[in-house]
Coordinates of C-alpha atoms and ligand atoms in Angstrom, one line a residue:
M1 CA 214.6 22.2 132.4
K2 CA 217.3 24.9 132.8
M3 CA 218.4 26.4 129.6
E4 CA 219.1 29.6 127.6
I5 CA 217.4 30.7 124.4
K6 CA 218.6 33.5 122.2
G7 CA 216.1 35.9 120.5
I8 CA 216.1 39.5 119.3
G9 CA 215.9 42.2 121.9
A10 CA 212.7 44.1 121.0
S11 CA 212.0 46.3 124.0
P12 CA 214.6 47.1 126.7
G13 CA 214.5 46.1 130.3
L14 CA 214.8 42.9 132.4
A15 CA 211.7 40.9 133.3
M16 CA 211.1 37.8 135.3
G17 CA 208.1 35.7 136.1
Y18 CA 206.2 32.5 135.3
A19 CA 205.6 31.5 131.7
V20 CA 202.0 31.6 130.5
I21 CA 201.8 29.9 127.1
Y22 CA 199.3 31.5 124.8
Q23 CA 198.0 29.1 122.2
K24 CA 196.9 30.5 118.9
F25 CA 193.3 30.0 117.9
E26 CA 193.0 27.7 114.9
I27 CA 190.1 28.1 112.6
S28 CA 188.5 25.2 110.8
I29 CA 186.3 25.9 107.8
P30 CA 183.1 23.8 107.6
D31 CA 182.3 22.1 104.3
T32 CA 178.5 22.9 104.5
I33 CA 176.6 24.5 101.7
P34 CA 174.1 27.0 103.0
E35 CA 170.4 26.0 102.6
D36 CA 169.1 29.5 103.1
V37 CA 171.5 32.1 101.4
D38 CA 169.7 35.1 102.9
A39 CA 170.0 33.6 106.4
E40 CA 173.7 32.9 105.8
I41 CA 174.3 36.5 104.7
K42 CA 172.5 37.7 107.9
K43 CA 174.7 35.5 109.9
F44 CA 177.8 37.1 108.3
Q45 CA 176.4 40.6 108.9
S46 CA 175.7 40.1 112.5
A47 CA 179.1 38.5 113.1
R48 CA 180.6 41.5 111.3
H49 CA 178.7 43.9 113.6
E50 CA 179.9 42.0 116.6
S51 CA 183.5 42.2 115.4
I52 CA 183.1 46.0 114.8
C53 CA 181.9 46.3 118.4
E54 CA 184.8 44.2 119.6
V55 CA 187.5 46.2 117.8
T56 CA 186.0 49.5 118.9
A57 CA 186.0 48.3 122.5
L58 CA 189.6 47.1 122.1
F59 CA 190.6 50.5 120.7
D60 CA 189.1 52.2 123.7
K61 CA 190.8 49.9 126.1
M62 CA 194.2 50.4 124.5
M63 CA 193.8 54.1 124.5
K64 CA 193.0 54.0 128.2
D65 CA 196.0 51.7 128.8
G66 CA 198.2 54.4 127.2
A67 CA 199.0 52.3 124.1
G68 CA 197.8 54.7 121.5
E69 CA 200.2 53.6 118.8
A70 CA 199.2 49.9 119.2
A71 CA 195.5 50.9 119.3
E72 CA 195.5 52.3 115.8
V73 CA 195.6 48.8 114.3
F74 CA 192.0 48.4 115.6
M75 CA 190.9 51.5 113.7
A76 CA 192.4 49.9 110.6
H77 CA 190.5 46.7 111.4
K78 CA 187.3 48.7 111.7
E79 CA 187.9 50.3 108.3
I80 CA 188.3 46.8 106.7
L81 CA 185.1 45.6 108.4
E82 CA 183.2 48.6 107.2
D83 CA 184.7 48.5 103.7
E84 CA 181.7 47.8 101.5
A85 CA 183.6 47.4 98.2
G86 CA 186.7 45.6 99.5
F87 CA 185.2 43.3 102.1
V88 CA 181.4 43.2 102.6
M89 CA 180.3 42.9 99.0
P90 CA 182.9 40.3 98.0
V91 CA 181.8 38.1 100.9
I92 CA 178.1 38.5 100.1
E93 CA 178.8 37.7 96.4
R94 CA 180.7 34.5 97.4
I95 CA 177.8 33.4 99.6
R96 CA 175.2 34.2 97.0
E97 CA 176.9 33.2 93.8
K98 CA 179.3 30.4 94.8
S99 CA 177.1 29.0 97.6
E100 CA 179.9 29.3 100.1
N101 CA 179.1 29.2 103.8
A102 CA 179.8 32.5 105.6
V103 CA 183.0 31.2 107.3
R104 CA 184.5 30.0 104.0
A105 CA 183.6 33.3 102.2
V106 CA 185.0 35.5 105.0
A107 CA 188.2 33.4 105.2
H108 CA 188.6 33.6 101.4
V109 CA 188.3 37.4 101.2
L110 CA 190.4 38.1 104.2
N111 CA 193.0 35.6 103.3
S112 CA 193.6 37.4 100.0
I113 CA 194.3 40.6 102.1
V114 CA 196.7 38.5 104.2
D115 CA 198.4 37.3 101.1
I116 CA 198.9 40.9 99.8
F117 CA 200.6 41.9 103.0
R118 CA 202.7 38.7 103.1
S119 CA 203.9 39.2 99.5
M120 CA 205.2 42.7 100.2
D121 CA 209.0 43.0 100.2
N122 CA 209.0 44.9 103.5
E123 CA 209.3 43.5 107.0
Y124 CA 206.8 46.0 108.4
M125 CA 204.1 45.2 105.9
Q126 CA 204.7 41.5 106.3
A127 CA 204.1 41.9 110.0
R128 CA 200.7 43.4 109.1
A129 CA 199.6 40.0 107.6
A130 CA 199.4 38.8 111.2
D131 CA 197.0 41.7 112.0
A132 CA 194.7 40.8 109.1
E133 CA 194.8 37.1 110.2
D134 CA 193.7 38.2 113.6
L135 CA 190.8 40.1 112.1
R136 CA 189.8 37.0 110.1
D137 CA 189.8 34.8 113.2
S138 CA 187.7 37.2 115.1
V139 CA 184.9 37.4 112.4
V140 CA 185.0 33.6 112.0
A141 CA 184.8 33.0 115.7
N142 CA 181.7 35.2 115.8
I143 CA 180.0 33.4 112.9
L144 CA 180.6 30.1 114.6
G145 CA 179.5 31.5 117.9
I146 CA 182.6 30.3 119.7
Q147 CA 184.5 32.1 122.3
K148 CA 188.0 32.9 121.2
P149 CA 190.2 31.2 123.7
F150 CA 192.5 33.7 125.3
M151 CA 194.6 33.9 128.4
K152 CA 194.3 31.3 131.1
D153 CA 192.4 32.5 134.2
N154 CA 195.5 32.4 136.4
L155 CA 197.1 35.0 134.2
Y156 CA 195.8 37.8 136.3
S157 CA 196.8 36.4 139.7
E158 CA 200.4 37.3 139.6
K159 CA 203.1 38.8 137.4
K160 CA 203.6 36.7 134.3
I161 CA 205.7 36.4 131.2
I162 CA 203.6 35.9 128.1
V163 CA 205.1 33.2 125.9
S164 CA 203.7 32.8 122.4
Y165 CA 204.4 31.9 118.8
D166 CA 203.2 35.4 117.9
L167 CA 200.8 37.8 119.5
A168 CA 198.0 39.2 117.4
P169 CA 196.9 42.8 118.2
S170 CA 193.6 41.7 119.7
D171 CA 195.5 39.2 122.0
T172 CA 197.8 41.9 123.3
A173 CA 194.9 44.3 123.7
K174 CA 193.2 42.0 126.1
L175 CA 196.2 41.7 128.4
N176 CA 196.0 43.1 131.8
F177 CA 199.2 45.1 131.5
D178 CA 199.5 45.6 135.3
K179 CA 200.0 41.8 135.6
V180 CA 202.4 41.3 132.7
E181 CA 206.1 41.6 133.3
G182 CA 207.3 40.9 129.8
I183 CA 206.6 39.2 126.5
V184 CA 208.5 36.6 124.5
T185 CA 207.5 35.4 121.0
Q186 CA 209.0 32.8 118.8
S187 CA 208.4 34.7 115.6
G188 CA 208.6 38.4 114.7
G189 CA 211.2 41.1 114.3
T190 CA 211.8 44.5 115.8
T191 CA 209.0 46.0 113.8
S192 CA 206.4 43.3 114.6
H193 CA 203.2 44.4 116.3
T194 CA 204.4 42.8 119.6
A195 CA 207.7 44.8 119.5
L196 CA 205.9 48.1 118.8
L197 CA 203.4 47.5 121.5
A198 CA 206.0 46.4 124.1
R199 CA 208.1 49.6 123.3
T200 CA 205.1 51.8 123.7
L201 CA 204.2 50.3 127.0
E202 CA 207.8 50.0 128.1
L203 CA 207.4 46.3 128.7
P204 CA 210.6 44.2 128.2
A205 CA 210.2 42.0 125.2
V206 CA 212.2 39.5 123.2
V207 CA 211.0 38.3 119.7
G208 CA 212.3 35.9 117.2
A209 CA 213.2 33.3 119.8
V210 CA 213.7 30.2 117.8
G211 CA 212.8 27.0 119.6
L212 CA 210.9 28.8 122.3
L213 CA 207.7 26.8 122.3
E214 CA 209.6 23.5 122.1
H215 CA 211.4 24.2 125.3
V216 CA 209.2 26.4 127.5
K217 CA 206.3 25.0 129.3
D218 CA 203.5 26.7 131.3
G219 CA 204.8 27.7 134.7
D220 CA 208.5 27.6 133.8
F221 CA 210.4 30.5 135.5
I222 CA 211.7 32.8 132.9
V223 CA 214.1 35.8 132.9
L224 CA 214.3 37.8 129.8
D225 CA 216.6 40.6 128.8
G226 CA 214.9 42.9 126.3
E227 CA 218.2 44.5 125.3
T228 CA 220.4 41.5 124.5
G229 CA 217.5 39.1 123.5
K230 CA 218.6 36.5 126.1
I231 CA 216.0 34.3 127.7
A232 CA 217.0 32.2 130.8
V233 CA 214.6 29.3 131.4
N234 CA 214.5 28.0 135.0
P235 CA 217.7 29.7 136.0
D236 CA 219.2 28.6 139.4
K237 CA 218.8 30.7 142.6
Q238 CA 222.2 32.4 142.3
E239 CA 221.4 33.5 138.7
V240 CA 218.0 34.8 139.7
E241 CA 219.6 37.0 142.4
E242 CA 222.1 38.3 139.8
Y243 CA 219.2 39.2 137.5
Q244 CA 217.3 40.8 140.3
K245 CA 220.3 43.0 141.0
R246 CA 220.6 44.0 137.4
K247 CA 216.9 44.7 137.2
D248 CA 217.0 46.9 140.3
E249 CA 219.9 48.8 138.8
Y250 CA 218.1 49.3 135.5
I251 CA 214.9 50.6 137.3
K252 CA 217.0 52.9 139.4
Q253 CA 218.8 54.4 136.4
K254 CA 215.5 54.9 134.6
N255 CA 214.0 56.7 137.6
E256 CA 217.1 58.8 138.0
L257 CA 216.6 60.0 134.4
R258 CA 213.2 61.5 135.4
E259 CA 215.2 64.2 137.2
Y260 CA 216.3 65.5 133.8
S261 CA 212.7 66.1 132.7
G262 CA 211.9 69.8 132.6
R263 CA 215.6 70.8 132.5
R264 CA 217.5 72.5 129.7
S265 CA 219.8 70.5 127.5
I266 CA 223.0 72.3 128.3
T267 CA 226.7 71.4 128.6
L268 CA 228.8 72.2 131.7
D269 CA 230.3 75.2 129.8
G270 CA 226.9 76.6 128.8
R271 CA 226.4 75.3 125.2
Q272 CA 222.6 74.7 124.9
V273 CA 221.2 72.3 122.4
R274 CA 217.7 71.0 121.6
L275 CA 216.6 67.4 122.0
E276 CA 213.7 66.5 119.9
A277 CA 211.7 63.4 119.2
N278 CA 211.2 61.3 116.0
I279 CA 207.6 60.1 115.7
G280 CA 205.8 57.7 113.4
T281 CA 202.1 58.1 114.5
V282 CA 199.8 60.7 116.1
S283 CA 199.8 58.8 119.4
D284 CA 203.6 58.9 119.6
V285 CA 203.2 62.6 120.5
Q286 CA 202.2 61.7 124.0
T287 CA 205.3 59.6 124.5
A288 CA 207.4 62.5 123.2
I289 CA 205.7 64.9 125.7
D290 CA 206.2 62.4 128.5
N291 CA 209.9 62.3 127.8
D292 CA 210.1 66.1 127.6
A293 CA 210.9 66.4 123.9
E294 CA 211.7 70.0 123.0
G295 CA 210.0 69.6 119.7
I296 CA 209.4 67.0 117.0
G297 CA 212.5 66.8 114.7
L298 CA 210.9 64.2 112.4
V299 CA 207.3 63.2 111.7
R300 CA 207.5 60.2 109.4
T301 CA 204.2 60.9 107.7
E302 CA 204.1 57.4 106.1
F303 CA 201.9 56.1 108.9
L304 CA 198.9 57.6 107.2
Y305 CA 199.5 55.5 104.0
M306 CA 200.0 52.1 105.7
E307 CA 197.6 49.2 105.9
R308 CA 195.1 50.6 103.6
K309 CA 194.1 50.1 100.0
E310 CA 193.3 53.7 99.2
L311 CA 195.4 56.9 99.7
P312 CA 194.5 59.1 102.7
S313 CA 192.4 62.2 101.7
E314 CA 193.5 65.7 102.2
Q315 CA 191.0 66.1 105.1
E316 CA 192.1 63.0 106.8
Q317 CA 195.8 64.1 106.6
F318 CA 194.8 67.6 107.8
E319 CA 193.1 66.2 110.9
A320 CA 196.1 64.0 111.8
Y321 CA 198.7 66.8 111.3
K322 CA 196.5 69.3 113.2
R323 CA 196.3 66.9 116.2
I324 CA 200.1 66.6 116.3
L325 CA 200.6 70.3 116.0
E326 CA 198.0 71.2 118.6
E327 CA 199.4 68.7 121.1
M328 CA 202.9 70.1 120.7
G329 CA 201.6 73.7 121.3
D330 CA 204.2 76.2 120.2
K331 CA 207.1 73.7 120.0
P332 CA 208.4 73.1 116.5
V333 CA 207.2 70.1 114.5
I334 CA 209.1 69.0 111.4
F335 CA 206.9 67.1 109.0
R336 CA 208.7 65.1 106.4
T337 CA 206.8 64.7 103.2
L338 CA 206.0 61.2 102.0
D339 CA 209.1 59.0 101.9
A340 CA 207.7 56.0 100.0
G341 CA 209.7 53.5 98.1
G342 CA 213.0 51.9 99.2
D343 CA 212.0 49.7 102.2
K344 CA 208.6 51.4 102.5
S345 CA 205.8 50.2 100.2
F346 CA 202.1 50.9 100.6
P347 CA 199.1 49.1 99.2
G348 CA 197.5 52.3 97.9
L349 CA 200.6 53.3 95.9
T350 CA 201.5 51.1 93.0
L351 CA 205.2 51.2 92.6
P352 CA 207.2 49.4 89.9
Q353 CA 209.1 46.3 90.9
E354 CA 212.8 47.4 90.9
E355 CA 216.1 45.6 91.0
N356 CA 217.5 48.2 93.4
P357 CA 214.7 50.0 95.2
F358 CA 217.0 52.0 97.5
L359 CA 218.6 53.5 94.4
G360 CA 215.3 53.7 92.6
Y361 CA 212.0 55.4 92.5
R362 CA 211.5 56.7 96.0
A363 CA 210.6 59.6 98.3
I364 CA 210.7 63.1 96.6
R365 CA 211.2 61.4 93.2
I366 CA 207.8 59.8 93.4
C367 CA 206.2 63.0 94.8
L368 CA 207.6 65.2 92.0
N369 CA 206.4 62.8 89.4
T370 CA 202.9 62.5 91.0
P371 CA 202.0 66.2 91.7
S372 CA 198.4 65.3 92.8
L373 CA 199.7 63.0 95.5
F374 CA 202.3 65.5 96.7
K375 CA 200.0 68.5 96.6
T376 CA 197.3 66.7 98.6
Q377 CA 199.8 66.2 101.3
L378 CA 201.2 69.7 101.1
K379 CA 197.8 71.3 101.3
A380 CA 196.9 69.2 104.3
L381 CA 200.1 70.3 106.0
L382 CA 199.6 74.0 105.1
R383 CA 196.1 73.9 106.5
A384 CA 197.2 72.2 109.7
G385 CA 200.0 74.8 110.0
V386 CA 197.4 77.3 111.3
Y387 CA 197.3 75.2 114.5
G388 CA 200.9 75.1 115.5
N389 CA 204.6 75.5 114.7
L390 CA 204.8 73.8 111.4
K391 CA 208.0 73.1 109.4
I392 CA 208.1 71.1 106.2
M393 CA 211.0 68.9 105.1
F394 CA 211.7 67.1 101.8
P395 CA 213.3 63.7 101.9
M396 CA 216.0 62.2 99.6
I397 CA 216.9 65.5 97.9
S398 CA 219.9 65.0 95.7
S399 CA 219.9 68.1 93.4
L400 CA 219.0 71.7 93.5
D401 CA 216.6 71.1 90.6
E402 CA 214.6 68.7 92.8
L403 CA 214.4 71.2 95.6
R404 CA 213.3 74.0 93.2
R405 CA 210.5 71.8 91.8
A406 CA 209.4 70.7 95.3
K407 CA 209.2 74.4 96.3
I408 CA 207.2 75.3 93.2
L409 CA 204.6 72.6 94.1
L410 CA 204.5 73.9 97.6
E411 CA 203.8 77.4 96.3
Q412 CA 201.1 76.1 94.0
A413 CA 199.5 74.2 96.8
A414 CA 199.4 77.5 98.9
E415 CA 198.0 79.5 95.9
E416 CA 195.3 76.9 95.3
L417 CA 194.3 77.1 98.9
S418 CA 194.3 80.9 98.8
A419 CA 192.2 80.9 95.6
A420 CA 189.6 78.6 97.3
G421 CA 189.6 80.8 100.4
V422 CA 190.9 78.0 102.7
P423 CA 192.8 79.2 105.8
H424 CA 196.4 78.0 105.8
R425 CA 199.8 78.8 107.0
K426 CA 201.4 81.6 104.9
K427 CA 205.0 81.7 106.3
L428 CA 206.9 78.6 107.3
S429 CA 210.3 77.1 107.5
V430 CA 211.2 74.7 104.6
G431 CA 214.1 72.4 104.8
I432 CA 215.6 69.2 103.4
M433 CA 216.9 65.9 104.8
V434 CA 220.6 65.6 104.1
E435 CA 220.7 61.9 103.5
V436 CA 222.2 61.6 100.1
P437 CA 226.0 62.3 99.8
A438 CA 225.3 64.7 96.9
A439 CA 223.3 67.0 99.2
A440 CA 226.0 66.8 101.9
I441 CA 228.7 67.7 99.4
L442 CA 226.7 70.6 98.0
A443 CA 225.5 71.7 101.5
D444 CA 226.8 75.2 101.0
C445 CA 224.7 75.6 97.8
F446 CA 221.6 74.1 99.3
A447 CA 222.0 76.3 102.4
E448 CA 221.2 79.3 100.3
H449 CA 217.8 77.9 99.3
V450 CA 216.4 76.4 102.5
D451 CA 215.7 77.4 106.1
F452 CA 217.2 74.2 107.7
F453 CA 218.9 70.9 107.2
S454 CA 218.2 67.7 109.0
I455 CA 221.0 65.1 108.6
G456 CA 219.5 61.6 108.0
T457 CA 222.4 59.3 109.0
N458 CA 220.4 56.1 108.4
D459 CA 220.4 56.7 104.7
L460 CA 223.6 58.9 104.5
V461 CA 225.7 56.0 105.8
Q462 CA 224.2 53.5 103.4
Y463 CA 224.6 55.7 100.4
T464 CA 228.1 56.9 101.3
L465 CA 229.4 53.4 102.0
A466 CA 227.3 51.5 99.4
A467 CA 226.0 49.2 102.2
D468 CA 222.3 48.4 102.4
R469 CA 221.1 49.5 105.9
G470 CA 219.0 46.4 106.3
N471 CA 221.3 43.7 105.0
P472 CA 223.0 41.7 107.8
N473 CA 225.7 40.5 105.4
V474 CA 227.1 44.0 105.2
A475 CA 226.3 45.1 108.7
D476 CA 230.0 45.5 109.5
V477 CA 230.5 47.8 106.5
Y478 CA 227.6 50.0 107.4
T479 CA 229.0 52.2 110.2
T480 CA 228.5 55.8 111.1
F481 CA 232.1 55.8 112.5
H482 CA 233.5 55.8 108.9
P483 CA 235.6 58.9 108.4
A484 CA 233.9 59.6 105.0
V485 CA 230.5 59.7 106.7
L486 CA 231.8 61.9 109.6
K487 CA 233.5 64.3 107.2
L488 CA 230.2 64.7 105.3
I489 CA 228.3 65.3 108.6
A490 CA 230.9 67.8 109.8
S491 CA 231.0 69.8 106.6
T492 CA 227.2 69.9 106.4
I493 CA 227.0 71.3 109.9
S494 CA 229.6 74.0 109.2
A495 CA 227.9 74.9 105.8
A496 CA 224.7 75.5 107.7
E497 CA 226.5 77.5 110.4
K498 CA 228.2 79.7 107.7
A499 CA 224.9 80.3 106.0
G500 CA 223.1 81.1 109.3
I501 CA 220.6 78.3 108.9
E502 CA 219.6 75.6 111.4
C503 CA 221.1 72.2 111.2
G504 CA 219.7 69.2 113.1
M505 CA 220.1 65.4 112.8
C506 CA 217.2 62.9 112.9
G507 CA 219.0 59.6 112.0
E508 CA 219.5 57.0 114.7
A509 CA 223.0 58.3 115.3
A510 CA 221.5 61.4 116.9
G511 CA 220.5 59.3 120.0
D512 CA 223.8 57.3 120.2
P513 CA 225.6 58.2 123.4
T514 CA 229.0 57.3 121.8
L515 CA 228.5 59.7 118.9
V516 CA 226.6 62.6 120.6
P517 CA 229.8 64.2 122.0
L518 CA 231.4 64.1 118.5
F519 CA 228.4 65.7 116.8
L520 CA 228.2 68.3 119.6
G521 CA 231.9 69.1 118.9
F522 CA 231.1 69.5 115.2
G523 CA 228.6 72.2 116.2
L524 CA 225.3 70.3 116.0
K525 CA 222.6 72.0 118.0
K526 CA 219.5 69.9 117.3
F527 CA 219.3 66.1 118.0
S528 CA 216.1 64.3 117.1
M529 CA 215.8 60.7 118.4
S530 CA 213.3 58.1 119.7
S531 CA 211.5 59.5 122.7
S532 CA 212.9 56.9 125.1
S533 CA 216.5 58.2 124.5
I534 CA 215.8 61.9 125.2
L535 CA 216.4 62.0 129.0
K536 CA 219.4 59.7 128.7
I537 CA 221.0 62.0 126.2
R538 CA 220.1 65.1 128.2
K539 CA 221.9 63.6 131.2
L540 CA 224.9 62.9 128.9
I541 CA 225.0 66.5 127.5
S542 CA 224.8 67.9 131.0
S543 CA 228.1 66.1 131.8
L544 CA 230.0 67.2 128.7
N545 CA 232.2 70.2 128.1
Y546 CA 231.6 71.7 124.6
E547 CA 235.1 73.1 124.2
E548 CA 236.6 69.7 125.0
C549 CA 234.2 68.0 122.5
K550 CA 235.3 70.5 119.9
R551 CA 238.9 69.7 120.3
M552 CA 238.2 65.9 120.4
S553 CA 236.1 66.2 117.1
E554 CA 239.0 68.0 115.4
R555 CA 241.3 65.1 116.4
V556 CA 238.8 62.5 115.2
L557 CA 238.6 64.2 111.8
Q558 CA 242.3 63.5 111.4
L559 CA 241.8 59.7 111.7
N560 CA 241.4 57.5 108.6
T561 CA 239.7 54.4 109.8
A562 CA 236.3 53.7 111.4
S563 CA 237.9 51.3 113.9
D564 CA 240.3 54.0 115.2
I565 CA 237.5 56.5 115.5
E566 CA 235.2 54.0 117.3
R567 CA 238.0 53.1 119.7
I568 CA 238.6 56.8 120.6
L569 CA 234.9 57.6 121.0
K570 CA 234.3 54.5 123.2
K571 CA 237.1 55.3 125.6
Ligands
PEP601 C1 217.4 58.7 107.8 O1 217.6 58.3 106.7 O2 218.4 58.9 108.6 C2 216.1 59.0 108.3 C3 215.9 59.6 109.5 O3 215.0 58.6 107.6 P1 214.5 57.1 107.5 O4 215.1 56.3 108.6 O5 213.0 57.2 107.7 O6 214.9 56.7 106.1
MG602 MG1 216.0 58.3 105.2

């Protein structure tokens, strides 16, 4: 049947092909009581070892497929499988003391981990519940000795669109990516595992497509638009031709952008800027390099704290930071210290339940209050700094006092390393995120105490306009085009310029083609964005005239409404 379904665009691009419906594996728990407890424990242990081998093999395959970010979930799976206190012992205890069969005991212990993720007030962590369910199904299938059904054999014969309720990490890992054109799922949001993986592999994807499985059957012809979230089911010939044209145009544009790799980011009249990447995991570095990032303008270090019950050790952090620095060579890498709280919660960090978490206990506030947590990270960073061009940045700074205290702890961390004779970086640039209006208003004072600013528009907009960045009900209030926001950005850039310090921007607005000419006109010289935007923005910069942008930005600052500003910029 011909129809259109609307979902959420999760990974850009147009894809077409025949639908392959992937059915989820349903586990059924037997009621049996084990006759021989030791044999049952043995059964559990060998299934566990089998699962360890499977996740290790999947990790290797994903790394080979160039999906490093998505591969990391399998390392997290392996950690759970090898966690004696949190997984192995509780399962054995249930078999021994409660006479549960191995399937029931495993399902019980892993379901409680699923429940923890599911109860978290954070879309990202909730999405991790599906990962834990996947792990549970894998161990259970191995205990029962059944093959986990996966893709139909015909999947690999020609290009297909995978259609599913949701895709667990191990499902996606088994896909032969050469034969998959795109992915559509009925559930999930833009931070779901499917979305992350699709973006890493540059596969068009639509998630959250309500009613998908009701209407789409195996073999239906599907066209999906990963930008708008539109899915056309069995479109007619004319529509398909139309889509094909758009797809060709999209691919052509993408290939044309490759020309901008290896070039300078410079305007027609010779103003050179830097285009850097925002990254969230170690494996994102490769995507940044592939897109010719001139540095890393933001490492969101939170990735090390996710999906685990204990906090990462200094050594573990050191190794991750060192890898990032080494891979970037002499290019600058700005590590932002832990930005927990707000919309980011972590199982290893117990935070109070708050009425208003974005205005609550978060980021630098937590770190200053928990010096051991903060100093562990600072020491790991300083040690890693020996291996590359390290810069450290503090998030959510709202007062000079906070900055002073953060710098004292950084000095103490360095002193403790010196006293222990541990090699570490002695001289480095220290900066702050300007993402709270107080910091923007006092930018001239802050500029005397730091080496650089990085403007975080994502938070600066929400705090300036009192509009939650994730709340769809106030999405129209939340706008970077608001004159109050733009005035704060402009004055922060000029305060930095006066003081002779660097000023960059790492909020989403830095990669927005409508706003880039304006920020360039304000005098911004460093733009940090998702890697996939870099070449597009370099092409844009190459077509701009800085002096014209400057005059335009002066005119924009005279305007009093967001709608007027948006209209002018979109002309
Ligand atoms: C920002 O607030 O603009 C920013 C880059 O930080 P995050 O999105 O991680 O809060
Ligand atoms: Mg922020």
